[in-house]
Amino acid sequence: MDEKLGMMVFLQEVGQHARMTVISGLPDRDTRRVLAGQVTSDALPERKGQPIRGCDRALRCIYTTCDDIQHISHLQPWTAGVVEMAASTRFSILIINPNTSTHMTDALKPIVENLHYPDVHFDYFTAPATPVTLPDGRVVDGIPSINSGDDAARSALHCRPFVEPLIPKYDGFLVACYSAHPLVGMLRHTIQVLEAKARQDGSTSLLGSLRRRKYVTGIFEASVSASLMLIGAFRLLDDWNLHHKVQAPDTFGIVTTGSVWKPELTKAVTEMIAGPAEKQGQSASATTRFAGVETTGLTAGELHDTPPDEVRRRISDATERLLKGSSSPVGAVCMGCAGMAGMEQAVREGCIKAYGEVEGHNVHIVDGVVAGIGLLVNACKAGF
């Protein structure tokens, strides 16, 4: 069973007034060690071993979990506002695996846990095997491994009726399939419709609370955005001419699984950067920042079924081909499959084989899951 975050709620008398102090974000085992009258916590690095001011004369100490915080406001009428404020500092994000592989979902969990976001709660959704009947009568089955753009589209249609009812529960949604996955746009559109309806009706029942916006991205979109941030920079051509500014020549590329993804992801990057194909005209100059796609020849499922040494060799070789095949320096490499999470070292080996020890270590390796979580957490906290 997953360990819940806990809270210590201290009710203290200060003169003729009462004060409630809430210490949140502590795992159960740490919270239970915190005692009224002698309040210390080694779980809070900034307060390690120090008394928490204002609680040494606590009248009462109530232990609860974050899940129950909305139920403790009955303790004193004056606590409700403080409880609400404390609860509103937490965010929740749903990580969506649109295929039916629980093994792939489980592989994402340690990656996310290592990011150490104590004030963010993460849940995971794996596409069920249950078939879905679409309004036109078509039946869509759950997909064990998404190995093409068509598979991605089918998985979006399959997952949509399961995920959309969960929208009120979460602040952010990450679609963990490295593709131009339609579920990103579907969820974003549904959120916009629900927000508009809730505002029009003057009701928050559809979305729970409209005090915070909700955000959706996919690991593909997140990795491209992160890569452009990492490689993009203007500089002066020389220090004497203030008008000669040039953009850094670095590019980014993608290392992914099967060869079917090469044209699919190339088109997706082009449209994400330069806009829809019908609006690009004859110029695709925006994609000169893109070094292209190289593939391992393995499917997402085979990444976990193939001997590790063989997977490592294939990823390393694909990375080396990507870097050596680019006419411009490659400054960032995206790991183009959720199943590649945790395989950065194989990509690094390919960078070193292509560029040497020093320059090979300068290349940024972008995990789309990590990039997506970072973007969503920042968006939630900033309120963009």
JSON list of N, CA, C and O in Angstrom, two decimals, residues 2 95 97 99-113 124-126 304 338 341:
[
{"chain": "A", "resi": 2, "resn": "ASP", "atom": "N", "xyz": [0.54, 2.22, -0.84]},
{"chain": "A", "resi": 2, "resn": "ASP", "atom": "CA", "xyz": [1.33, 3.44, -0.89]},
{"chain": "A", "resi": 2, "resn": "ASP", "atom": "C", "xyz": [1.21, 4.19, 0.42]},
{"chain": "A", "resi": 2, "resn": "ASP", "atom": "O", "xyz": [0.15, 4.26, 1.03]},
{"chain": "A", "resi": 95, "resn": "ILE", "atom": "N", "xyz": [-0.65, 10.63, -14.45]},
{"chain": "A", "resi": 95, "resn": "ILE", "atom": "CA", "xyz": [0.23, 10.17, -15.53]},
{"chain": "A", "resi": 95, "resn": "ILE", "atom": "C", "xyz": [-0.48, 9.04, -16.26]},
{"chain": "A", "resi": 95, "resn": "ILE", "atom": "O", "xyz": [-0.82, 8.02, -15.66]},
{"chain": "A", "resi": 97, "resn": "ASN", "atom": "N", "xyz": [-0.73, 6.20, -19.06]},
{"chain": "A", "resi": 97, "resn": "ASN", "atom": "CA", "xyz": [-0.13, 5.26, -20.00]},
{"chain": "A", "resi": 97, "resn": "ASN", "atom": "C", "xyz": [-1.26, 4.74, -20.89]},
{"chain": "A", "resi": 97, "resn": "ASN", "atom": "O", "xyz": [-2.09, 3.95, -20.43]},
{"chain": "A", "resi": 99, "resn": "ASN", "atom": "N", "xyz": [-1.40, 2.60, -23.18]},
{"chain": "A", "resi": 99, "resn": "ASN", "atom": "CA", "xyz": [-1.44, 1.19, -23.56]},
{"chain": "A", "resi": 99, "resn": "ASN", "atom": "C", "xyz": [-1.74, 0.33, -22.33]},
{"chain": "A", "resi": 99, "resn": "ASN", "atom": "O", "xyz": [-1.77, 0.84, -21.21]},
{"chain": "A", "resi": 100, "resn": "THR", "atom": "N", "xyz": [-1.94, -0.95, -22.53]},
{"chain": "A", "resi": 100, "resn": "THR", "atom": "CA", "xyz": [-2.41, -1.81, -21.44]},
{"chain": "A", "resi": 100, "resn": "THR", "atom": "C", "xyz": [-1.27, -2.43, -20.63]},
{"chain": "A", "resi": 100, "resn": "THR", "atom": "O", "xyz": [-1.53, -3.27, -19.76]},
{"chain": "A", "resi": 101, "resn": "SER", "atom": "N", "xyz": [-0.04, -2.03, -20.89]},
{"chain": "A", "resi": 101, "resn": "SER", "atom": "CA", "xyz": [1.11, -2.63, -20.22]},
{"chain": "A", "resi": 101, "resn": "SER", "atom": "C", "xyz": [1.33, -2.03, -18.83]},
{"chain": "A", "resi": 101, "resn": "SER", "atom": "O", "xyz": [1.82, -0.90, -18.70]},
{"chain": "A", "resi": 102, "resn": "THR", "atom": "N", "xyz": [0.98, -2.77, -17.79]},
{"chain": "A", "resi": 102, "resn": "THR", "atom": "CA", "xyz": [1.24, -2.30, -16.43]},
{"chain": "A", "resi": 102, "resn": "THR", "atom": "C", "xyz": [2.73, -2.28, -16.14]},
{"chain": "A", "resi": 102, "resn": "THR", "atom": "O", "xyz": [3.19, -1.49, -15.31]},
{"chain": "A", "resi": 103, "resn": "HIS", "atom": "N", "xyz": [3.49, -3.13, -16.81]},
{"chain": "A", "resi": 103, "resn": "HIS", "atom": "CA", "xyz": [4.94, -3.14, -16.64]},
{"chain": "A", "resi": 103, "resn": "HIS", "atom": "C", "xyz": [5.53, -1.80, -17.04]},
{"chain": "A", "resi": 103, "resn": "HIS", "atom": "O", "xyz": [6.42, -1.27, -16.36]},
{"chain": "A", "resi": 104, "resn": "MET", "atom": "N", "xyz": [5.03, -1.23, -18.12]},
{"chain": "A", "resi": 104, "resn": "MET", "atom": "CA", "xyz": [5.54, 0.06, -18.58]},
{"chain": "A", "resi": 104, "resn": "MET", "atom": "C", "xyz": [5.14, 1.17, -17.60]},
{"chain": "A", "resi": 104, "resn": "MET", "atom": "O", "xyz": [5.93, 2.08, -17.32]},
{"chain": "A", "resi": 105, "resn": "THR", "atom": "N", "xyz": [3.93, 1.09, -17.07]},
{"chain": "A", "resi": 105, "resn": "THR", "atom": "CA", "xyz": [3.51, 2.07, -16.07]},
{"chain": "A", "resi": 105, "resn": "THR", "atom": "C", "xyz": [4.39, 1.99, -14.83]},
{"chain": "A", "resi": 105, "resn": "THR", "atom": "O", "xyz": [4.84, 3.02, -14.30]},
{"chain": "A", "resi": 106, "resn": "ASP", "atom": "N", "xyz": [4.65, 0.77, -14.37]},
{"chain": "A", "resi": 106, "resn": "ASP", "atom": "CA", "xyz": [5.47, 0.59, -13.17]},
{"chain": "A", "resi": 106, "resn": "ASP", "atom": "C", "xyz": [6.89, 1.13, -13.38]},
{"chain": "A", "resi": 106, "resn": "ASP", "atom": "O", "xyz": [7.52, 1.63, -12.43]},
{"chain": "A", "resi": 107, "resn": "ALA", "atom": "N", "xyz": [7.39, 1.06, -14.61]},
{"chain": "A", "resi": 107, "resn": "ALA", "atom": "CA", "xyz": [8.75, 1.55, -14.88]},
{"chain": "A", "resi": 107, "resn": "ALA", "atom": "C", "xyz": [8.83, 3.07, -14.75]},
{"chain": "A", "resi": 107, "resn": "ALA", "atom": "O", "xyz": [9.92, 3.62, -14.54]},
{"chain": "A", "resi": 108, "resn": "LEU", "atom": "N", "xyz": [7.70, 3.76, -14.88]},
{"chain": "A", "resi": 108, "resn": "LEU", "atom": "CA", "xyz": [7.69, 5.22, -14.78]},
{"chain": "A", "resi": 108, "resn": "LEU", "atom": "C", "xyz": [7.74, 5.70, -13.32]},
{"chain": "A", "resi": 108, "resn": "LEU", "atom": "O", "xyz": [8.22, 6.80, -13.05]},
{"chain": "A", "resi": 109, "resn": "LYS", "atom": "N", "xyz": [7.26, 4.88, -12.41]},
{"chain": "A", "resi": 109, "resn": "LYS", "atom": "CA", "xyz": [7.09, 5.34, -11.02]},
{"chain": "A", "resi": 109, "resn": "LYS", "atom": "C", "xyz": [8.39, 5.75, -10.34]},
{"chain": "A", "resi": 109, "resn": "LYS", "atom": "O", "xyz": [8.46, 6.82, -9.74]},
{"chain": "A", "resi": 110, "resn": "PRO", "atom": "N", "xyz": [9.46, 4.95, -10.41]},
{"chain": "A", "resi": 110, "resn": "PRO", "atom": "CA", "xyz": [10.70, 5.40, -9.76]},
{"chain": "A", "resi": 110, "resn": "PRO", "atom": "C", "xyz": [11.29, 6.65, -10.42]},
{"chain": "A", "resi": 110, "resn": "PRO", "atom": "O", "xyz": [11.94, 7.46, -9.74]},
{"chain": "A", "resi": 111, "resn": "ILE", "atom": "N", "xyz": [11.06, 6.82, -11.72]},
{"chain": "A", "resi": 111, "resn": "ILE", "atom": "CA", "xyz": [11.55, 8.02, -12.40]},
{"chain": "A", "resi": 111, "resn": "ILE", "atom": "C", "xyz": [10.88, 9.26, -11.81]},
{"chain": "A", "resi": 111, "resn": "ILE", "atom": "O", "xyz": [11.53, 10.27, -11.51]},
{"chain": "A", "resi": 112, "resn": "VAL", "atom": "N", "xyz": [9.57, 9.17, -11.62]},
{"chain": "A", "resi": 112, "resn": "VAL", "atom": "CA", "xyz": [8.81, 10.30, -11.07]},
{"chain": "A", "resi": 112, "resn": "VAL", "atom": "C", "xyz": [9.16, 10.53, -9.60]},
{"chain": "A", "resi": 112, "resn": "VAL", "atom": "O", "xyz": [9.34, 11.67, -9.16]},
{"chain": "A", "resi": 113, "resn": "GLU", "atom": "N", "xyz": [9.28, 9.45, -8.84]},
{"chain": "A", "resi": 113, "resn": "GLU", "atom": "CA", "xyz": [9.60, 9.58, -7.42]},
{"chain": "A", "resi": 113, "resn": "GLU", "atom": "C", "xyz": [10.94, 10.26, -7.20]},
{"chain": "A", "resi": 113, "resn": "GLU", "atom": "O", "xyz": [11.13, 11.02, -6.24]},
{"chain": "A", "resi": 124, "resn": "TYR", "atom": "N", "xyz": [-1.38, 7.16, -11.33]},
{"chain": "A", "resi": 124, "resn": "TYR", "atom": "CA", "xyz": [-1.05, 6.54, -12.61]},
{"chain": "A", "resi": 124, "resn": "TYR", "atom": "C", "xyz": [-2.28, 5.85, -13.18]},
{"chain": "A", "resi": 124, "resn": "TYR", "atom": "O", "xyz": [-3.04, 5.20, -12.45]},
{"chain": "A", "resi": 125, "resn": "PHE", "atom": "N", "xyz": [-2.45, 6.00, -14.47]},
{"chain": "A", "resi": 125, "resn": "PHE", "atom": "CA", "xyz": [-3.55, 5.35, -15.18]},
{"chain": "A", "resi": 125, "resn": "PHE", "atom": "C", "xyz": [-2.96, 4.48, -16.28]},
{"chain": "A", "resi": 125, "resn": "PHE", "atom": "O", "xyz": [-2.14, 4.95, -17.08]},
{"chain": "A", "resi": 126, "resn": "THR", "atom": "N", "xyz": [-3.37, 3.22, -16.31]},
{"chain": "A", "resi": 126, "resn": "THR", "atom": "CA", "xyz": [-2.99, 2.32, -17.40]},
{"chain": "A", "resi": 126, "resn": "THR", "atom": "C", "xyz": [-4.25, 1.96, -18.17]},
{"chain": "A", "resi": 126, "resn": "THR", "atom": "O", "xyz": [-5.28, 1.63, -17.56]},
{"chain": "A", "resi": 304, "resn": "HIS", "atom": "N", "xyz": [11.76, -4.01, -23.17]},
{"chain": "A", "resi": 304, "resn": "HIS", "atom": "CA", "xyz": [11.81, -4.67, -21.87]},
{"chain": "A", "resi": 304, "resn": "HIS", "atom": "C", "xyz": [11.96, -6.19, -21.99]},
{"chain": "A", "resi": 304, "resn": "HIS", "atom": "O", "xyz": [12.29, -6.85, -21.01]},
{"chain": "A", "resi": 338, "resn": "ALA", "atom": "N", "xyz": [8.37, 6.17, -24.00]},
{"chain": "A", "resi": 338, "resn": "ALA", "atom": "CA", "xyz": [8.22, 6.10, -22.55]},
{"chain": "A", "resi": 338, "resn": "ALA", "atom": "C", "xyz": [8.94, 4.87, -22.00]},
{"chain": "A", "resi": 338, "resn": "ALA", "atom": "O", "xyz": [9.45, 4.89, -20.87]},
{"chain": "A", "resi": 341, "resn": "ALA", "atom": "N", "xyz": [12.57, 5.15, -20.55]},
{"chain": "A", "resi": 341, "resn": "ALA", "atom": "CA", "xyz": [12.83, 5.86, -19.28]},
{"chain": "A", "resi": 341, "resn": "ALA", "atom": "C", "xyz": [13.88, 5.11, -18.47]},
{"chain": "A", "resi": 341, "resn": "ALA", "atom": "O", "xyz": [13.81, 3.90, -18.29]}
]
